mmCIF file of C-alpha atoms and ligand atoms in Angstrom:
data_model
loop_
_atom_site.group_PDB
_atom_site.id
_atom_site.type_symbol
_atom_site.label_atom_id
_atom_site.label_comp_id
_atom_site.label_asym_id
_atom_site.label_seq_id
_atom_site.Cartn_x
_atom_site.Cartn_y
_atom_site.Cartn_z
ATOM 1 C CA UNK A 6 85.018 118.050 123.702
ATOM 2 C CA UNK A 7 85.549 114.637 123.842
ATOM 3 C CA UNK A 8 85.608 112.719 120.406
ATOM 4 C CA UNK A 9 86.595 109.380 119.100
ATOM 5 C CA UNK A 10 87.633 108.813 115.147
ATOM 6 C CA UNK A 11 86.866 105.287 113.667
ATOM 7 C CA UNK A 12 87.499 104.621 110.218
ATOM 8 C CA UNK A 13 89.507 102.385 107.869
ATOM 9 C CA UNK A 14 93.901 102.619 107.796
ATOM 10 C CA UNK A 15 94.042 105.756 105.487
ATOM 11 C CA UNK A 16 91.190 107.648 105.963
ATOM 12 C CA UNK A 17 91.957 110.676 107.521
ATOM 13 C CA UNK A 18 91.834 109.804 111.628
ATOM 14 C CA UNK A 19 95.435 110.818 112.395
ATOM 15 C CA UNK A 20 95.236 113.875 110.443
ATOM 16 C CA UNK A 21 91.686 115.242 111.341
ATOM 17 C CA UNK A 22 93.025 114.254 114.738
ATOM 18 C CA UNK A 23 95.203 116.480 115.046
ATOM 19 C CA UNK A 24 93.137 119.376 113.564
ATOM 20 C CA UNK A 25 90.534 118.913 115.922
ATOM 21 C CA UNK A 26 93.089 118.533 118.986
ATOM 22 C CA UNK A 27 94.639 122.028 117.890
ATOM 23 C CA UNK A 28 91.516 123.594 116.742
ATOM 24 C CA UNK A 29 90.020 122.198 120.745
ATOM 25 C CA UNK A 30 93.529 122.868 122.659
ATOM 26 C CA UNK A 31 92.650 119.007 124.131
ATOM 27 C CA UNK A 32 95.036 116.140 123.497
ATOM 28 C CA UNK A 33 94.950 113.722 120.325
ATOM 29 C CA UNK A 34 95.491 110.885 121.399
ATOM 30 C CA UNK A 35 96.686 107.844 118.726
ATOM 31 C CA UNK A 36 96.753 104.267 119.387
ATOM 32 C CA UNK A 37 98.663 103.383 116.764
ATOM 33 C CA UNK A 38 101.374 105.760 117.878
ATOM 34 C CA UNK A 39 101.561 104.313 121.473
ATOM 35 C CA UNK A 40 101.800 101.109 120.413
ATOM 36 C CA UNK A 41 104.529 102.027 117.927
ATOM 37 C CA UNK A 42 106.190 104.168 120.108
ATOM 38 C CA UNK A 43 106.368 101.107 122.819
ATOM 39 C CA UNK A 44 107.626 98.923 119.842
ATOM 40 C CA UNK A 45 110.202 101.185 119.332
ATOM 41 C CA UNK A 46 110.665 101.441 123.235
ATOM 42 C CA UNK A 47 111.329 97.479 122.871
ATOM 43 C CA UNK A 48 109.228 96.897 125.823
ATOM 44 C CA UNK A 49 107.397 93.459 126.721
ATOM 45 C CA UNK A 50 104.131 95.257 125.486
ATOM 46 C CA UNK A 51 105.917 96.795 122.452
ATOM 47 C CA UNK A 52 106.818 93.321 121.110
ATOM 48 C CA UNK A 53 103.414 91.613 121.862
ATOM 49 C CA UNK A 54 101.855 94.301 119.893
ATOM 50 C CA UNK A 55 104.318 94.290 117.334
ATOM 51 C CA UNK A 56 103.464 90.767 116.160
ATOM 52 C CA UNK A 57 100.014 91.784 115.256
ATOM 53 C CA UNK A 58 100.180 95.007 113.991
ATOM 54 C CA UNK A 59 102.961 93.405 111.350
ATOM 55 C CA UNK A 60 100.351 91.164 110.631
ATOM 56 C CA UNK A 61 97.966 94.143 110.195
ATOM 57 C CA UNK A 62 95.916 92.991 112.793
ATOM 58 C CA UNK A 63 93.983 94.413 115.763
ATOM 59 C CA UNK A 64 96.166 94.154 118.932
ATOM 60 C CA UNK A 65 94.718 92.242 121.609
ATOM 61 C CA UNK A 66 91.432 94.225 123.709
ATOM 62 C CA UNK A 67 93.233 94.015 126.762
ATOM 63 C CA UNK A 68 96.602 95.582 125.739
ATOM 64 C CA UNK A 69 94.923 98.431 123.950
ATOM 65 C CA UNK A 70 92.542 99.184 126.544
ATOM 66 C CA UNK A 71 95.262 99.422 129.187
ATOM 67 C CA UNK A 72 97.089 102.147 127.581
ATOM 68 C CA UNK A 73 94.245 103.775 127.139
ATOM 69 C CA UNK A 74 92.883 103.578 130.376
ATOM 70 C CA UNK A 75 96.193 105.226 132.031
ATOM 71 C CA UNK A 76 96.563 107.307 129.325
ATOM 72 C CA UNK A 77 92.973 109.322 129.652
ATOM 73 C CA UNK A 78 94.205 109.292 133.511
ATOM 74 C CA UNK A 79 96.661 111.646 132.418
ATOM 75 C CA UNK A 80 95.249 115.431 133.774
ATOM 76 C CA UNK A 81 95.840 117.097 130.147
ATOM 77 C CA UNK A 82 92.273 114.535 129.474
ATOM 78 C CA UNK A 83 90.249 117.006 132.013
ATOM 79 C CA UNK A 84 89.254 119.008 129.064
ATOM 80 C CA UNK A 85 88.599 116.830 126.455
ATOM 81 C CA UNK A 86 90.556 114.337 124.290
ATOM 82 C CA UNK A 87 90.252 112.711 120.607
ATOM 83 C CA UNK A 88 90.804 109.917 120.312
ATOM 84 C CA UNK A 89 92.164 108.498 116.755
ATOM 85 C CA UNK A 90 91.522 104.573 115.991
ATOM 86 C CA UNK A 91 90.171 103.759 119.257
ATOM 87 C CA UNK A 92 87.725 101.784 119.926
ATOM 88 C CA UNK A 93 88.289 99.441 116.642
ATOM 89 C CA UNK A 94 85.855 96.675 118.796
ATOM 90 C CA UNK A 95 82.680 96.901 120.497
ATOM 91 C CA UNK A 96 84.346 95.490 124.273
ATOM 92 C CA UNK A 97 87.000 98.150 123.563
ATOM 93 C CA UNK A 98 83.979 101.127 122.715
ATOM 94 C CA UNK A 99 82.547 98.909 126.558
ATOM 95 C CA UNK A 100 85.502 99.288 127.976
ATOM 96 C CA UNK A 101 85.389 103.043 126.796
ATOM 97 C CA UNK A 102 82.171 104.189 128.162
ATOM 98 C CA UNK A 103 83.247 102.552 131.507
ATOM 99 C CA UNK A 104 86.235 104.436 131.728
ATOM 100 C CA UNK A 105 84.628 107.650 131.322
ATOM 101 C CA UNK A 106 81.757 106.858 133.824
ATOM 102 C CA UNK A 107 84.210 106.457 136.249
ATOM 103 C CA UNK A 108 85.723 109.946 135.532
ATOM 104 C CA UNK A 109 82.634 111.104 135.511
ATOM 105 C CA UNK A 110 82.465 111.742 132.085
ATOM 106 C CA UNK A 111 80.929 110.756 128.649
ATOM 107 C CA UNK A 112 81.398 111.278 124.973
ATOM 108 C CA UNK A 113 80.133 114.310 122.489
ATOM 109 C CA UNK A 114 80.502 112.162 119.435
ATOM 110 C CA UNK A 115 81.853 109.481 117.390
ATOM 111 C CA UNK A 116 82.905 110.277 114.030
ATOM 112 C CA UNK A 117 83.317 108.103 111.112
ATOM 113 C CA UNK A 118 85.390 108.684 108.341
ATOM 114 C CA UNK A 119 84.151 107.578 105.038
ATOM 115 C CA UNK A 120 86.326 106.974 102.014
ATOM 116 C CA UNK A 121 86.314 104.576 99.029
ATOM 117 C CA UNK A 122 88.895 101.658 99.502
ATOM 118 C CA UNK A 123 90.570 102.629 96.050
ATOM 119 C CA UNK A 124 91.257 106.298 97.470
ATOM 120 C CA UNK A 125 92.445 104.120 100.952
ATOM 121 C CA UNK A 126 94.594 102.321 98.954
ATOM 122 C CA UNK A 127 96.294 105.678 97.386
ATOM 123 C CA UNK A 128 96.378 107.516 100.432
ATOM 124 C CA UNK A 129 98.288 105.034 102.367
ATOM 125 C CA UNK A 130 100.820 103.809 99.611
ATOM 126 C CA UNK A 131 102.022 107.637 99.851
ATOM 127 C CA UNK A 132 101.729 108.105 103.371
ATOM 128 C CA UNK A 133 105.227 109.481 104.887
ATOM 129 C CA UNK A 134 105.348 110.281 108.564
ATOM 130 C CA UNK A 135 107.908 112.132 110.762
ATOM 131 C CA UNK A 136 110.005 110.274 113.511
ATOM 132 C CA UNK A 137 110.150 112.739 115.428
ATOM 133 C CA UNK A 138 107.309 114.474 115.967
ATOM 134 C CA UNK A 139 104.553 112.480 114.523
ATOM 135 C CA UNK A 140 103.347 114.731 111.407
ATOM 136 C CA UNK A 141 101.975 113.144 108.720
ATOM 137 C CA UNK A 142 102.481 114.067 104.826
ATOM 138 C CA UNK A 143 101.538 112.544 101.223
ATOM 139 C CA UNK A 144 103.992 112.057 98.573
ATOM 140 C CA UNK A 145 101.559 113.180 95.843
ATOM 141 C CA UNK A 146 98.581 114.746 98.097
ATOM 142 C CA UNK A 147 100.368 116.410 101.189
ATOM 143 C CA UNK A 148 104.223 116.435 100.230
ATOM 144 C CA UNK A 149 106.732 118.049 102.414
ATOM 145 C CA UNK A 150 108.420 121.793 101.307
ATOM 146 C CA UNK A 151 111.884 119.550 101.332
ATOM 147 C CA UNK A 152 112.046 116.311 100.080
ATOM 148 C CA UNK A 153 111.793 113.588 102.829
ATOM 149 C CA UNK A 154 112.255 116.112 105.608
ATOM 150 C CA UNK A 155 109.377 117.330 108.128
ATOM 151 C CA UNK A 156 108.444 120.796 107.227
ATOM 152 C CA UNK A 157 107.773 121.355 111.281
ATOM 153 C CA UNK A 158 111.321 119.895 112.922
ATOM 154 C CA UNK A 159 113.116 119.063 110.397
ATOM 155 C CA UNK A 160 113.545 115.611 111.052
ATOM 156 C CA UNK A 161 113.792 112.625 108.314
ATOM 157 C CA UNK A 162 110.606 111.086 107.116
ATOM 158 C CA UNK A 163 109.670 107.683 106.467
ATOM 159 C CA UNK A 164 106.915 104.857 105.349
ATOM 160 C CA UNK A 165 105.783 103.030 107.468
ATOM 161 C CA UNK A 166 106.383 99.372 107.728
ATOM 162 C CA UNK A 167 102.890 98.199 107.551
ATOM 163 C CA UNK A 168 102.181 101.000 104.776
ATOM 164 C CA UNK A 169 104.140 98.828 102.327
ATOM 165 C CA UNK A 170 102.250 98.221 99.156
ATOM 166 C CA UNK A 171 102.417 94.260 99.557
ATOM 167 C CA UNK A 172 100.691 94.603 102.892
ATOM 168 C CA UNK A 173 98.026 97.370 102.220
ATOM 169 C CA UNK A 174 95.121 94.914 100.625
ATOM 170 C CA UNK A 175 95.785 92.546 103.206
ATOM 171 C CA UNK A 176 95.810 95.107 105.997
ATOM 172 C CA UNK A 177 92.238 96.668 104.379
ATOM 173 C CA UNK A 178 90.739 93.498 104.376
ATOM 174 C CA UNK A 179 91.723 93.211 107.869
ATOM 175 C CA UNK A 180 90.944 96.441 109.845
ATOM 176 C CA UNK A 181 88.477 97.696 107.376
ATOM 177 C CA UNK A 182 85.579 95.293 108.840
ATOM 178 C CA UNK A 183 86.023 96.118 111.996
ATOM 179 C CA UNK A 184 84.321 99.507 111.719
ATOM 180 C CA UNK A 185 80.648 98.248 110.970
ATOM 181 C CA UNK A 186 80.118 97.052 114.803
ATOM 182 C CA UNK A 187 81.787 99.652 116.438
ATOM 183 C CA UNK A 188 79.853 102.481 114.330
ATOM 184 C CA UNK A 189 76.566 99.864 115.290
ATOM 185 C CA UNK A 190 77.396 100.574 118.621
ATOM 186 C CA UNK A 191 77.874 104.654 118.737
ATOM 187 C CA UNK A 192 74.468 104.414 116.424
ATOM 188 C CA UNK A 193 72.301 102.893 119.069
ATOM 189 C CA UNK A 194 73.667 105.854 121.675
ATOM 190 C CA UNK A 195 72.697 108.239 119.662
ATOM 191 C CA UNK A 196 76.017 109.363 119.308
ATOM 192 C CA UNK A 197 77.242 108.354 115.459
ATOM 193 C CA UNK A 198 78.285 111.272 112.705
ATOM 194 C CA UNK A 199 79.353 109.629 109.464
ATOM 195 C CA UNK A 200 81.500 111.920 107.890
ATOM 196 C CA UNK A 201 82.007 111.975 103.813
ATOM 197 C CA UNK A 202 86.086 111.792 104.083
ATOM 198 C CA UNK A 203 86.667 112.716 100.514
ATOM 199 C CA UNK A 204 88.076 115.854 99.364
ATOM 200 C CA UNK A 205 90.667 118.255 101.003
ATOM 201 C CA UNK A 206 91.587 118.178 104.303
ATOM 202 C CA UNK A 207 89.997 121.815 104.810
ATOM 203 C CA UNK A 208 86.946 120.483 103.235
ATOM 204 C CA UNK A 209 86.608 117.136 105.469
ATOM 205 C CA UNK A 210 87.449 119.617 109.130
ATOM 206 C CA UNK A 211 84.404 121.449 107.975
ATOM 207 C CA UNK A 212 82.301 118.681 107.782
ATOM 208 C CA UNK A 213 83.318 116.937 110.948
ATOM 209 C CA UNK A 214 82.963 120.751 112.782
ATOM 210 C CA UNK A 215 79.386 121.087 111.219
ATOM 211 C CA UNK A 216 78.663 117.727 112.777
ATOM 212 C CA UNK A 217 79.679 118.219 116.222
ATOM 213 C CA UNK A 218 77.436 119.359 119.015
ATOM 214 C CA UNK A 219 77.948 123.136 119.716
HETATM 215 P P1 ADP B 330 95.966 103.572 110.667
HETATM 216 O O1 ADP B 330 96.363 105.007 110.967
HETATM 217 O O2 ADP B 330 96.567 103.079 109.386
HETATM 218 O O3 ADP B 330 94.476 103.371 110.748
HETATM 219 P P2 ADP B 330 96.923 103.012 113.297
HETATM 220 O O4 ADP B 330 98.172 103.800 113.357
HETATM 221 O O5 ADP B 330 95.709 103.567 113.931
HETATM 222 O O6 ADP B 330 96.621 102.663 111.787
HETATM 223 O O7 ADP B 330 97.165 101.563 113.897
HETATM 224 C C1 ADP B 330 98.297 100.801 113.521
HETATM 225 C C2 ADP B 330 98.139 99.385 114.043
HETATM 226 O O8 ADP B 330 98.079 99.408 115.479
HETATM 227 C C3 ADP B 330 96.874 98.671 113.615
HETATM 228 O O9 ADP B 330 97.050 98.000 112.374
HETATM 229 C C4 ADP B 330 96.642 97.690 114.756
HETATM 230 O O10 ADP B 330 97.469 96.550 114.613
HETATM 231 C C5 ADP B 330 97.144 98.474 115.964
HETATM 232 N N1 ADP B 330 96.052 99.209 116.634
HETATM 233 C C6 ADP B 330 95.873 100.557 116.681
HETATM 234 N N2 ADP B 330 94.776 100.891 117.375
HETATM 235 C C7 ADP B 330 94.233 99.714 117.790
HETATM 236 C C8 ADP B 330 93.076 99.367 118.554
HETATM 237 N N3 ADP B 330 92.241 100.310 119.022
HETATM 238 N N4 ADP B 330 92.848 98.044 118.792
HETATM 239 C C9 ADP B 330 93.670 97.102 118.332
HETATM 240 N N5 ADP B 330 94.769 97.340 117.602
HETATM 241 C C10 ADP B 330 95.053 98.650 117.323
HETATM 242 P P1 ADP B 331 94.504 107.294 109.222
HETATM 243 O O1 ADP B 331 94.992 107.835 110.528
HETATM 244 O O2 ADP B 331 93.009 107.173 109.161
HETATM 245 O O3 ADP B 331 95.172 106.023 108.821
HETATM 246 P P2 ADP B 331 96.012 109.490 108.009
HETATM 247 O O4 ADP B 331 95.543 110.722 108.677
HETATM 248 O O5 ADP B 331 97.304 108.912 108.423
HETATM 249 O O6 ADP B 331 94.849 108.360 108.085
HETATM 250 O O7 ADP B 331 96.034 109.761 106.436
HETATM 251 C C1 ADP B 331 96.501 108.772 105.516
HETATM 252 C C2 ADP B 331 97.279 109.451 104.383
HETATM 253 O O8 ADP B 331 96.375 110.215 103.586
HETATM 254 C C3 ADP B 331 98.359 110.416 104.859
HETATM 255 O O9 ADP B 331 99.452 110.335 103.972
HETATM 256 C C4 ADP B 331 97.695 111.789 104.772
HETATM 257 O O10 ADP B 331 98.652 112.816 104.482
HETATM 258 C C5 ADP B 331 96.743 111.602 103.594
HETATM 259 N N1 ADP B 331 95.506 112.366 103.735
HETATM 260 C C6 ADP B 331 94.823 112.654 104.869
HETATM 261 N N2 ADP B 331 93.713 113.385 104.608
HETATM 262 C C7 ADP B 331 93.679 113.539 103.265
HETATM 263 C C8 ADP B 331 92.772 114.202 102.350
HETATM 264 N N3 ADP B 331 91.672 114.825 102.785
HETATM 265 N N4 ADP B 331 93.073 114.144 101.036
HETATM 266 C C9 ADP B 331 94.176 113.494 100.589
HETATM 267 N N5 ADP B 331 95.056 112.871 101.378
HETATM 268 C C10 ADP B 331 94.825 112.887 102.700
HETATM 269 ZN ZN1 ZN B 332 108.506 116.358 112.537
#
């Protein structure tokens, strides 16, 4: 199976994500993370992207698209991959198909995750997310068994940096336009499912498994 997740900060990619990459035994694979996880490397490419995505804004094509290219070069992509909040632009969903072509490949679907900007705004004031391993949790919606510590290793959680309230609206207003062309794009192949990304977590899986080709 090979999936991409678009969709506003907040609704759902990361977590679904991972769902689906458990539920497939393929890879998720997060763009946000790498690029965070290169910030935190301190690398030339870590710091370039840092500037933007403090900003809450989109990363430059040609930074994004290289980790992605060497990343779905990677041999744990044979089987499938999903991909969560990439493409966010129509040369990067290009960039994308041409990638694939060249393994031979091509997408089963792209999925976008629909929720209303007030529950956005919610989901990512409480988001809390290991340092460690990655997991994600909700202070009101999704909150760990121990306070501030990640039910699967244990290790401290925290919010992220662009998750701050004072940055949210700004960020929204920012990434959340960015999905219109990209789902444009997937529509014309043939390929869009807009998922309804309200609801339990259970209840949104369900809807994004109905959607998928067999
Ligand atoms: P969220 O989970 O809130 O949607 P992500 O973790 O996917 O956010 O992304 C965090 C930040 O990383 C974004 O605000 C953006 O600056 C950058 N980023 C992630 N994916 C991309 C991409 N495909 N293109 C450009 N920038 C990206
Ligand atoms: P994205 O990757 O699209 O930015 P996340 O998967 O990180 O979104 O989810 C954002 C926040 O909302 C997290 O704190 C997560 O625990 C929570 N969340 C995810 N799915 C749901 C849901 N169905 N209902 C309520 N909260 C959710
Ligand atoms: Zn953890």
């Amino acid at each position: 199976m090979r999936l991409v997740l678009i969709g506003p900060p907040g609704a759902g990619k990361g977590t679904q994500a991972r769902l689906l990459g458990e539920r497939y035994g393929i890879p998720q694979i997060s763009t946000g993370e790498m690029l965070r996880d290169a910030q935190h490397a301190g690398t030339e490419l870590g710091r370039e992207a840092g500037r933007y995505m403090a900003e809450g804004r989109l990363v430059p094509d040609d930074i994004v698209i290289g980790i992605v290219d060497q990343r779905l070069a990677n041999g744990d992509c044979r089987n499938g991959f999903i991909l969560d909040g990439f493409p966010r632009t129509v040369a990067q969903a290009r960039a994308l198909d041409a990638m694939l072509e060249r393994h031979g490949a091509a997408l089963d679907a792209a999925v976008t995750v629909e929720v209303p900007r007030a529950e956005l705004v919610e989901r990512l004031a409480g988001r809390l997310v290991c340092g460690q391993c990655g997991a994600m949790y909700h202070r009101t919606f999704d909150p760990p068994k121990r306070p501030n510590a990640c039910d699967r290793c244990g290790a401290v959680l925290a919010q992220r940096e662009d998750d701050r309230e004072d940055r949210i609206e700004r960020r929204l207003d920012q990434l959340a336009k960015e999905v219109a062309p990209v789902a444009q794009y997937y529509r014309d192949a043939g390929l869009l499912r807009a998922i309804d990304g309200t609801g339990s977590r259970d209840a949104v899986l369900a809807r994004i498994l109905g959607s998928l080709p067999a």
